[in-house]
Tab-separated table of C-alpha atoms in Angstrom:
chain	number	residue	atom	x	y	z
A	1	UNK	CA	106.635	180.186	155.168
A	2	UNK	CA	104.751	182.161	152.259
A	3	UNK	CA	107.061	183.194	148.998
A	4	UNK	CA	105.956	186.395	148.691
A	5	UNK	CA	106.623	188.330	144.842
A	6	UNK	CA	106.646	191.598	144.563
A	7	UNK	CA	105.587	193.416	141.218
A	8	UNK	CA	108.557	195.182	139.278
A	9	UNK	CA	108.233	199.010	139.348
A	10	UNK	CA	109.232	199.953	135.984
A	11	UNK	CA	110.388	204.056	136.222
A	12	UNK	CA	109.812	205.599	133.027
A	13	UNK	CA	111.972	208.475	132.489
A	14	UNK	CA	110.795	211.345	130.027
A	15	UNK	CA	113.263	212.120	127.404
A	16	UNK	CA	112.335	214.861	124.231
A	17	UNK	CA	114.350	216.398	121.808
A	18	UNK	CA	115.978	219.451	123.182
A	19	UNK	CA	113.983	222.566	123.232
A	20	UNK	CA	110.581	220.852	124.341
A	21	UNK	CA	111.348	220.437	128.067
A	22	UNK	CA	109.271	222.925	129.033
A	23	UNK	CA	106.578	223.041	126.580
A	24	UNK	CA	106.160	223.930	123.020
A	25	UNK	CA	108.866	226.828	122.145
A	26	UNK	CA	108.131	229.999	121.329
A	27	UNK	CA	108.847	231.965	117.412
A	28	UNK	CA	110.910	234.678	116.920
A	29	UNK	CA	110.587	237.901	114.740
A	30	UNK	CA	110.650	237.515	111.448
A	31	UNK	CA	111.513	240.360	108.988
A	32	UNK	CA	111.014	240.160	105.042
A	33	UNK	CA	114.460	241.697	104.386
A	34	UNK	CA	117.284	243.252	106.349
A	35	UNK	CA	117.116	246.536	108.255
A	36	UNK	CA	119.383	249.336	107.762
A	37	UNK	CA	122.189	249.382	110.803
A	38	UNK	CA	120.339	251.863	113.152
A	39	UNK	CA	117.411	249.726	112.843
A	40	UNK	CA	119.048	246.463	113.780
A	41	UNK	CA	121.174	247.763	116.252
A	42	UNK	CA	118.184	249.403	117.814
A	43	UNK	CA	115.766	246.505	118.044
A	44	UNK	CA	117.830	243.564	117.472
A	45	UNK	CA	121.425	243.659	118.921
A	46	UNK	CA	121.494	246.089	121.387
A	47	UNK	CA	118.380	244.250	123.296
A	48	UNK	CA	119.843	240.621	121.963
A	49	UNK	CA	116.904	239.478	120.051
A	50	UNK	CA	117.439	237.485	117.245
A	51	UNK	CA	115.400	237.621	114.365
A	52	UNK	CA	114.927	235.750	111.176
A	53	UNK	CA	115.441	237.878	107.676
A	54	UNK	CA	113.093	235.789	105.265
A	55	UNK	CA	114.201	235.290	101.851
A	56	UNK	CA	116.703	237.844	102.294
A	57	UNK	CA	119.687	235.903	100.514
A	58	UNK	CA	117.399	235.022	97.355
A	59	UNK	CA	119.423	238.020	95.918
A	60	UNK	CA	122.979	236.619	96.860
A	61	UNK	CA	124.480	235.415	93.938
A	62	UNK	CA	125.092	232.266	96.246
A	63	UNK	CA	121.276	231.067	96.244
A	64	UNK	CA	121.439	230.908	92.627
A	65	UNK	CA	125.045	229.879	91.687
A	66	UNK	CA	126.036	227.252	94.253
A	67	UNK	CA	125.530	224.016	92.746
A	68	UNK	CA	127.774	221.026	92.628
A	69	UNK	CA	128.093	221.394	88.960
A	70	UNK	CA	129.084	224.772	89.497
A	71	UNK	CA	131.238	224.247	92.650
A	72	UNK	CA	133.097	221.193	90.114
A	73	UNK	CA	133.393	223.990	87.453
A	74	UNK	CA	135.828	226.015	88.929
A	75	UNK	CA	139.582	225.011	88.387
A	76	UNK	CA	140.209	225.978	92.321
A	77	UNK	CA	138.237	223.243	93.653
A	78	UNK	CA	140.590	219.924	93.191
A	79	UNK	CA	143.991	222.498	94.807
A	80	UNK	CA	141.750	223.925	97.522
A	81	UNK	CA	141.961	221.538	100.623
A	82	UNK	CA	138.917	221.960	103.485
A	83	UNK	CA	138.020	219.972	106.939
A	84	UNK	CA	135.310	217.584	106.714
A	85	UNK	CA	134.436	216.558	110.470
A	86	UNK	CA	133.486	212.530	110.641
A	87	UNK	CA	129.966	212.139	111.924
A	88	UNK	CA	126.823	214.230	111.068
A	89	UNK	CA	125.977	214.837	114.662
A	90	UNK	CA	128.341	216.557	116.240
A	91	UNK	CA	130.726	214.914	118.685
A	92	UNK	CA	134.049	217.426	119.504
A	93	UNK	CA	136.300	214.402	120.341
A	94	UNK	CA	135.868	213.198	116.924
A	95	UNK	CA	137.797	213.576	114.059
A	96	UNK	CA	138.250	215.298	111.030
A	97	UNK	CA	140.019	215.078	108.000
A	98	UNK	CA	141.367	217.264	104.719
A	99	UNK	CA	139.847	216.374	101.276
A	100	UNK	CA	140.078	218.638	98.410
A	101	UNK	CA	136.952	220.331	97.580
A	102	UNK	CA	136.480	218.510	94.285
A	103	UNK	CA	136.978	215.145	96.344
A	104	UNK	CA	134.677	216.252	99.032
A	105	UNK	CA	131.596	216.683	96.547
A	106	UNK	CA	131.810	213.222	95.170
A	107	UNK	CA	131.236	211.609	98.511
A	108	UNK	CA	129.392	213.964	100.935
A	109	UNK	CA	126.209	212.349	99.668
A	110	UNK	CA	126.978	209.080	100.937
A	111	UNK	CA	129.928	209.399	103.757
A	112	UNK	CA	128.700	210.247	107.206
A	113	UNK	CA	131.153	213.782	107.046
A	114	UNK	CA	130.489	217.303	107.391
A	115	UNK	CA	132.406	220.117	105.672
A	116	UNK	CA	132.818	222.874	108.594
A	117	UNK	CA	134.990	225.309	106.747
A	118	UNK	CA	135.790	228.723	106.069
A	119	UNK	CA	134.279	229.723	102.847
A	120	UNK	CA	137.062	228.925	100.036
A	121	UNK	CA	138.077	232.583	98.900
A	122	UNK	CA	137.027	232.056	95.494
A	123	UNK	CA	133.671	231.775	96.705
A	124	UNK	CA	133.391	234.801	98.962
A	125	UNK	CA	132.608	237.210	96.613
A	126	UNK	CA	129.237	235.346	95.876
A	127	UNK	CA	127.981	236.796	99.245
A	128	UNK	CA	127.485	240.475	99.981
A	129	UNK	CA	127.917	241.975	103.615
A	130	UNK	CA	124.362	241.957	104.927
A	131	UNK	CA	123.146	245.495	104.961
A	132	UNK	CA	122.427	245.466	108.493
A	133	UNK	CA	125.903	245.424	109.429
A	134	UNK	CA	127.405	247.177	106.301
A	135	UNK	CA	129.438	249.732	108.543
A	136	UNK	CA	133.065	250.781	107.997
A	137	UNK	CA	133.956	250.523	111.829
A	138	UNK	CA	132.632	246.860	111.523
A	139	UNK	CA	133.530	245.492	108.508
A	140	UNK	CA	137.368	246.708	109.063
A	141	UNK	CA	137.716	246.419	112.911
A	142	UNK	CA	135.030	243.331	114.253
A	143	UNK	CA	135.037	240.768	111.739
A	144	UNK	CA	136.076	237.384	113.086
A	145	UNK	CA	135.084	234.557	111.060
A	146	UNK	CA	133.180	233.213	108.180
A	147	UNK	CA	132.141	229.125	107.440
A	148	UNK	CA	130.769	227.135	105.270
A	149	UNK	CA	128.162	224.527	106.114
A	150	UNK	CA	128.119	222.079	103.661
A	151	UNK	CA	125.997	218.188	104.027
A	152	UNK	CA	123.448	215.810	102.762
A	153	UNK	CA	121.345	216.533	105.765
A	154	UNK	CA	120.890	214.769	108.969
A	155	UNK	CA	123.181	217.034	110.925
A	156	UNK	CA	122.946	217.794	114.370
A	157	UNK	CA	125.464	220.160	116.486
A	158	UNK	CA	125.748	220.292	120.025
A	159	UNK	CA	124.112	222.496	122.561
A	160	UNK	CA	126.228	225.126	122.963
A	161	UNK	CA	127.058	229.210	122.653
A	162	UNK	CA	129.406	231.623	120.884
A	163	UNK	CA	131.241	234.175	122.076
A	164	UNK	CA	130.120	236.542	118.991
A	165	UNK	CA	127.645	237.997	116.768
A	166	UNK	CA	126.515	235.506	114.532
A	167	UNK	CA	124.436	235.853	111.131
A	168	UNK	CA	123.734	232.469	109.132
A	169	UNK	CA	122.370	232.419	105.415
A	170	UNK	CA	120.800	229.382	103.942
A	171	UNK	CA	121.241	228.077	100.466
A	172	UNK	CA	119.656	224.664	100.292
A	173	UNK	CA	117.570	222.158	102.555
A	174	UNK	CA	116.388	223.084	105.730
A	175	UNK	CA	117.398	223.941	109.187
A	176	UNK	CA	115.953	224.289	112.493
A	177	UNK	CA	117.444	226.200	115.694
A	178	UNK	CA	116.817	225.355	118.889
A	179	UNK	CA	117.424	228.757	120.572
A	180	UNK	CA	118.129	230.081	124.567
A	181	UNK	CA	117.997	233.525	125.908
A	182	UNK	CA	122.093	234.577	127.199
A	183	UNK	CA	120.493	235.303	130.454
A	184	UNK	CA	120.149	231.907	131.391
A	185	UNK	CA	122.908	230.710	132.991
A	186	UNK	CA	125.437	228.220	131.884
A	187	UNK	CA	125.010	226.042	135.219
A	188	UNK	CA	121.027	225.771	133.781
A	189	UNK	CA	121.451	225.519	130.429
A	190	UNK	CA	124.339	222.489	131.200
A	191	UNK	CA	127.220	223.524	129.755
A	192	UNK	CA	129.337	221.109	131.064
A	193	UNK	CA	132.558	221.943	128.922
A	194	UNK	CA	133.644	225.412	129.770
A	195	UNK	CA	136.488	224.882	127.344
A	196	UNK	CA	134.448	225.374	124.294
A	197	UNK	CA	131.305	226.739	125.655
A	198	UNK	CA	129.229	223.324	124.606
A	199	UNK	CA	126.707	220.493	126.503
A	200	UNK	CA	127.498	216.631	126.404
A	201	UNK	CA	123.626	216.467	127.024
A	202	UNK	CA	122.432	214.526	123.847
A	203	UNK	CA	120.196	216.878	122.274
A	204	UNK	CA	118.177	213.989	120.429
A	205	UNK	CA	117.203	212.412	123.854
A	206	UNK	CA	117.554	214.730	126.890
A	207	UNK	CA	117.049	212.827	130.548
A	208	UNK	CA	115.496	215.408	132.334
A	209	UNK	CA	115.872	214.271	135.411
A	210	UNK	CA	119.817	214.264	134.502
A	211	UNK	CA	119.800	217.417	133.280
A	212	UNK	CA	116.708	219.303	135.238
A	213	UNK	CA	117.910	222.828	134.583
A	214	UNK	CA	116.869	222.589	131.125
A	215	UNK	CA	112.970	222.020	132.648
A	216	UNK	CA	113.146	225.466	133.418
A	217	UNK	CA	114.057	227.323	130.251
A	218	UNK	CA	112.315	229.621	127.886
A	219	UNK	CA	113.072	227.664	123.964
A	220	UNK	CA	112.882	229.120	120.811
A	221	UNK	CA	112.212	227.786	117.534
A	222	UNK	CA	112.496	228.867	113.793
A	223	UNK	CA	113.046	226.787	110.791
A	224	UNK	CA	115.083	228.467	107.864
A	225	UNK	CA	114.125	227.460	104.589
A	226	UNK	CA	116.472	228.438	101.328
A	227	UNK	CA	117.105	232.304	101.067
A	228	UNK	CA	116.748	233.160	104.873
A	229	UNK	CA	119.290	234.392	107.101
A	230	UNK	CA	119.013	234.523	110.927
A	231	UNK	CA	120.768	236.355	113.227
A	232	UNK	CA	122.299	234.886	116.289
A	233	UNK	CA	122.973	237.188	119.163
A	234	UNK	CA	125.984	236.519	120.962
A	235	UNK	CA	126.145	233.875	123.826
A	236	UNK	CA	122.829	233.210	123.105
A	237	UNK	CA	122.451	229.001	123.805
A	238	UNK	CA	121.595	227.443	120.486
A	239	UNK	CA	121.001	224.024	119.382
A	240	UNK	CA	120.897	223.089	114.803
A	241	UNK	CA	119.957	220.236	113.266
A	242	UNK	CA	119.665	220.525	109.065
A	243	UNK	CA	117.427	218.471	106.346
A	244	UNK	CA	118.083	217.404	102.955
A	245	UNK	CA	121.224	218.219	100.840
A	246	UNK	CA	122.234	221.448	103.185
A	247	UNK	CA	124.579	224.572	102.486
A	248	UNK	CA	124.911	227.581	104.603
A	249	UNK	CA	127.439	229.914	105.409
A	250	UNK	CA	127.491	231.920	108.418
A	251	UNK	CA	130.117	235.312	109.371
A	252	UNK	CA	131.024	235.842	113.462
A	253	UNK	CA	131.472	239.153	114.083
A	254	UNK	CA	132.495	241.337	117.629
A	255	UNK	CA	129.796	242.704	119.032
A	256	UNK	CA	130.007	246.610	119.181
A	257	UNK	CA	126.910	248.160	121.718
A	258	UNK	CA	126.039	251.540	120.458
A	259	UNK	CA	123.878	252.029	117.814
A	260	UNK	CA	125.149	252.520	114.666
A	261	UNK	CA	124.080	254.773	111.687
A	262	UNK	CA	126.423	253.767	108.377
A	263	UNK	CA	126.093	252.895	104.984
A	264	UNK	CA	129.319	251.635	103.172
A	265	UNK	CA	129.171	250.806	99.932
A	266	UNK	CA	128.350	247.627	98.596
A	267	UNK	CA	131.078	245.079	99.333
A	268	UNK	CA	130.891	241.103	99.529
A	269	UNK	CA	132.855	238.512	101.814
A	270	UNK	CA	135.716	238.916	99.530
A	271	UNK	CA	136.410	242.374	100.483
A	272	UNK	CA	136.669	241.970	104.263
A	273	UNK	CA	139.679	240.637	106.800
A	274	UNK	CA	139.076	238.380	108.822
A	275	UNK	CA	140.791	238.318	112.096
A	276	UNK	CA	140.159	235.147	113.643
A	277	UNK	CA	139.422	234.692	117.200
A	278	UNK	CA	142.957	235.269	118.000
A	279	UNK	CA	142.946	238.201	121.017
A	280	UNK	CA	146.284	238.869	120.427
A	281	UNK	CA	145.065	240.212	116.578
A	282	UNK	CA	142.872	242.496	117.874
A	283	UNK	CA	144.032	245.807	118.609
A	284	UNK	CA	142.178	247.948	122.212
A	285	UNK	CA	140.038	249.643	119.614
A	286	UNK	CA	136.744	251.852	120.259
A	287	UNK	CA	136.555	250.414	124.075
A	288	UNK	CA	135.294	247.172	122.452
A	289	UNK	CA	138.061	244.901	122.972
A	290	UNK	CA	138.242	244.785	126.548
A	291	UNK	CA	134.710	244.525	127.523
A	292	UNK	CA	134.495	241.008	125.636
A	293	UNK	CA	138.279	239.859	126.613
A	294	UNK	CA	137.147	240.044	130.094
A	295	UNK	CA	133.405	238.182	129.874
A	296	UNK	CA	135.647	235.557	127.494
A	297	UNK	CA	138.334	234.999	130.510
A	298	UNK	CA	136.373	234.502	133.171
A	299	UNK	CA	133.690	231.820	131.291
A	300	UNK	CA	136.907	230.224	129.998
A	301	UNK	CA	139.233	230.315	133.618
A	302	UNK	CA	136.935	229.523	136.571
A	303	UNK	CA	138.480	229.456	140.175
A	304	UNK	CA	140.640	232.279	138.704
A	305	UNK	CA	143.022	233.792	141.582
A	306	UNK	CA	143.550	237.630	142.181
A	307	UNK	CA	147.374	237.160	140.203
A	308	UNK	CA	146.235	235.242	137.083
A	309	UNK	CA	143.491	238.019	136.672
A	310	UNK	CA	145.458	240.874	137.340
A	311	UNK	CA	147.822	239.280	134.431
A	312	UNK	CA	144.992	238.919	131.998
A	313	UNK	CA	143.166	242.024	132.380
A	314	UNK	CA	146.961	243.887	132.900
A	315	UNK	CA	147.964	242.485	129.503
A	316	UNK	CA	144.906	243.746	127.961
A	317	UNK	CA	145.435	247.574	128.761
A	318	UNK	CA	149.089	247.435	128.176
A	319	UNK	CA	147.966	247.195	124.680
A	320	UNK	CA	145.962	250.473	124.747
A	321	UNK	CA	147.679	253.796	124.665
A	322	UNK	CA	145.079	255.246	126.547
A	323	UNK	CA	144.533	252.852	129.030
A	324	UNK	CA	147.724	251.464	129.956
A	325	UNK	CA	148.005	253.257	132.894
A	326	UNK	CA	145.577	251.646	134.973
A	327	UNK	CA	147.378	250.335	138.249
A	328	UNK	CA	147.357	246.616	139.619
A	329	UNK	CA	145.296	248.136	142.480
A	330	UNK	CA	142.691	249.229	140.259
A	331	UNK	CA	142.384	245.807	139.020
A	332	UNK	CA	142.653	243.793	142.074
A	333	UNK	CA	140.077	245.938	144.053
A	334	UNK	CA	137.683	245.176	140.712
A	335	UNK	CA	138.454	241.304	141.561
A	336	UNK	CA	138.082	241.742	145.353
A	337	UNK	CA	134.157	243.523	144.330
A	338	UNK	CA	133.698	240.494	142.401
A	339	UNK	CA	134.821	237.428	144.673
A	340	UNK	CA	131.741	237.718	146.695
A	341	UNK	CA	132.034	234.938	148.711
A	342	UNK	CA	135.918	236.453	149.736
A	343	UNK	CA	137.393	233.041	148.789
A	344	UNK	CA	140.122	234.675	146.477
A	345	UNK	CA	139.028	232.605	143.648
A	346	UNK	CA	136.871	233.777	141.257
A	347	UNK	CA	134.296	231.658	140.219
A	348	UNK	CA	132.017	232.263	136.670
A	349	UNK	CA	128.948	231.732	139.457
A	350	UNK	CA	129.666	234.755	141.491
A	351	UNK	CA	129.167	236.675	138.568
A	352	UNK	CA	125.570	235.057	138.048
A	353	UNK	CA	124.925	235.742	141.251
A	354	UNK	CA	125.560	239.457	141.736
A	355	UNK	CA	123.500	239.583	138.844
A	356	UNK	CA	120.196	238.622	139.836
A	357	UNK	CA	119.977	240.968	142.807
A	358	UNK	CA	121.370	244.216	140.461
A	359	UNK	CA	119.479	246.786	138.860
A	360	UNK	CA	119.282	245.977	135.069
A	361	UNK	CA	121.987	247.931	132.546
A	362	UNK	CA	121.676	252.197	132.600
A	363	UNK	CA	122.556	253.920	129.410
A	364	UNK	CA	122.813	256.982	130.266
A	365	UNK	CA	126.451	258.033	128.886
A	366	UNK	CA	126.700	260.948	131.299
A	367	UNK	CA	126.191	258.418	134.153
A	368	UNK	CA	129.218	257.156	133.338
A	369	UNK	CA	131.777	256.978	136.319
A	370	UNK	CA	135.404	255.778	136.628
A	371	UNK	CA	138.585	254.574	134.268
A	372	UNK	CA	137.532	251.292	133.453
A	373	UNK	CA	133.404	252.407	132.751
A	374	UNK	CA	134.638	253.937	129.407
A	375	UNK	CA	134.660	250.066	127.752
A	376	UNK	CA	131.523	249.067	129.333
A	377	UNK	CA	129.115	250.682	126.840
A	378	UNK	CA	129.969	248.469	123.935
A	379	UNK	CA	129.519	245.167	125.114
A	380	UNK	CA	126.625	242.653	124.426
A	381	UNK	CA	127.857	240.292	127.310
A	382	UNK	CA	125.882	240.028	130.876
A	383	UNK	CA	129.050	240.277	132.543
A	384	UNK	CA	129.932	244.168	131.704
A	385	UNK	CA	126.185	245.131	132.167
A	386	UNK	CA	127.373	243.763	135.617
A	387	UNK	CA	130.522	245.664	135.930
A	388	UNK	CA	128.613	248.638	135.032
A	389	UNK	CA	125.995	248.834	137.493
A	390	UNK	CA	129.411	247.641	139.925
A	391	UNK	CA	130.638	250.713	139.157
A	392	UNK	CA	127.861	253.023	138.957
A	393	UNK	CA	125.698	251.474	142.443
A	394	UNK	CA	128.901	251.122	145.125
A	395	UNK	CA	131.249	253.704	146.142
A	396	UNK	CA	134.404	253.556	144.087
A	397	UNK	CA	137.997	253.462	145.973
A	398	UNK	CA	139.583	256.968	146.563
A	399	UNK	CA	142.305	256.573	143.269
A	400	UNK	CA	139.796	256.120	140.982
């Protein structure tokens, strides 16, 4: 009897940073300063492009004023408490922890912790409202959020999206998106938590062969650099990881789908509400509110049954004046259109689906057909371009 040894196969798997899986990523536009509205609206939000706005926060009094000696200077910063996350790259089942502003400058240079906060209010009025999106009907109606960025460097977030308009301003170091068309589809891009619209993959070391959809994507790139700004359309996938001592601040607004020709006067973060992401804050205002509550409920609640949607969207128009007279058969024939598989469960999938075989978004406003089309005009999200050419390509039911 012969002992017969076989070699060991040794499989190599190929693992890259995120955003190189298929190939070198591609730039984005890059503007010297910000557009008026109509302009941006026009080329940048409406057709969800982002774009980067080079050096266009050298005039914020921000990117000359927001050192630590400064910061130290004012009397606010030892009462004013903030959340510092634990860990530089991003893990959402870590923790966090309060430290007073003062405290938090004396050790973010050598902790491993990450301020992610909304800007302290004494600082807000160190950054103006971006002329692009200097509007009335914006800056009192759709403003969500604003934070503060605030490390020594080395951070990395998660792959993930957001559910709104998103313009980030850079005061020192560096930082580099990773960027991914909305039209790609959460099941490709791997967004494995629904709750909280994020990846698990590890974005420093991606296993393709675990995570294959990402082989197929179109990638962005674009490093900011102190004084840039960068808008972020919403939902579109996006991956950051920063350099050096690193501040930015960032403002989430609603997305609003017409174009938009305003000028309001001159105002700065410290001048502007901020609703939160709260639904229940929001008023049915301008057909907006509606068209995002529904693309936001049905990412969040998959296998969603005729009854729970009928109380979501139901408790939606109740709100509106207008609207609130919509019946329950309205909006269960709108779920039967979209369960296409006649399961009665609504899946996030079906609406992908549907999708791909549709004819893409008409803007005709005298095209316009039916109760519920009067929202659909304003949204950014894939899913009412859907219910819009729903409405407008199969016969509606005889109450409508």
């Amino acid at each position: 009897m012969k002992l017969i040894i076989l070699p060991l196969l040794l499989v190599s798997v190929c693992t890259e940073p995120i955003g190189f899986q298929s190939g070198k990523p591609l730039p984005i536009t890059s503007l010297s300063s910000f557009p008026d509205p109509g302009t941006f609206f026009k080329d940048y939000l409406i057709p969800s492009k982002p774009v980067l706005f080079k050096g266009a926060a050298k005039d914020f009094p921000a990117y000359s004023k927001w050192t630590d000696s400064y910061f130290k200077s004012l009397p606010e910063s030892k009462s004013y408490s903030l959340f510092v996350e634990e860990g530089k790259k991003e893990n959402r089942d870590d923790g966090s922890r309060t430290v007073s502003f003062y405290d938090f400058l004396n050790i973010y240079k050598s902790d491993d912790v990450y301020c992610v906060n909304e800007i302290p209010p004494f600082l807000r009025r160190d950054i103006p409202i971006p002329r692009s999106i200097a509007c009335p009907f914006i800056l009192n109606s759709l403003m969500v959020d604003n934070v503060m960025w605030f490390s020594s460097g080395g951070t990395r977030s998660v792959w993930h999206n957001d559910g709104y308009e998103n313009i980030n301003c850079l005061f020192r170091g560096t930082k580099q998106f990773i960027l991914a068309d909305k039209s790609v589809t959460p099941a490709r891009a791997h967004i494995d938590v629904r709750e909280g619209a994020y990846s698990t993959v590890d974005v420093d070391d991606v296993d393709i062969e675990k995570y294959p959809g990402l082989g197929q994507i179109m990638f962005y790139s674009v490093t900011m650099e102190p004084g840039d700004c960068l808008y972020i359309p919403v939902l579109w996938f996006h991956h950051v990881a920063s350099t050096d001592s690193n501040l930015a601040a960032n403002i989430w607004w609603r997305t609003y789908r017409s174009e938009l020709k305003c000028d309001a006067p001159q105002k700065t973060l410290d001048d502007v509400k901020f609703m939160g992401g709260d639904d229940s804050e929001y008023p049915v205002v301008d057909q907006v509110h509606l068209a995002i509550y529904l693309h936001d409920y049905m990412y969040d609640h998959n296998h969603t049954t005729p009854q729970a949607f009928l109380e979501a969207v139901g408790g939606v128009l109740e709100r509106s004046a207008e609207y609130n007279h919509v019946s329950d058969e309205i909006i269960l024939w709108l779920f039967a259109q979209l369960d296409t598989d006649g399961s009665s469960l609504l899946e996030f999938e079906e609406i992908d689906r549907v999708l791909s075989v549709l004819p893409s978004l008409l803007a005709a406003e005298s095209s316009y057909r039916g109760t519920v089309l009067i929202y659909l005009k304003w949204s950014t999200s894939f899913f009412v371009d859907f219910l819009y050419d729903l409405f407008y390509h199969y016969p509606l039911p005889s109450w409508l």
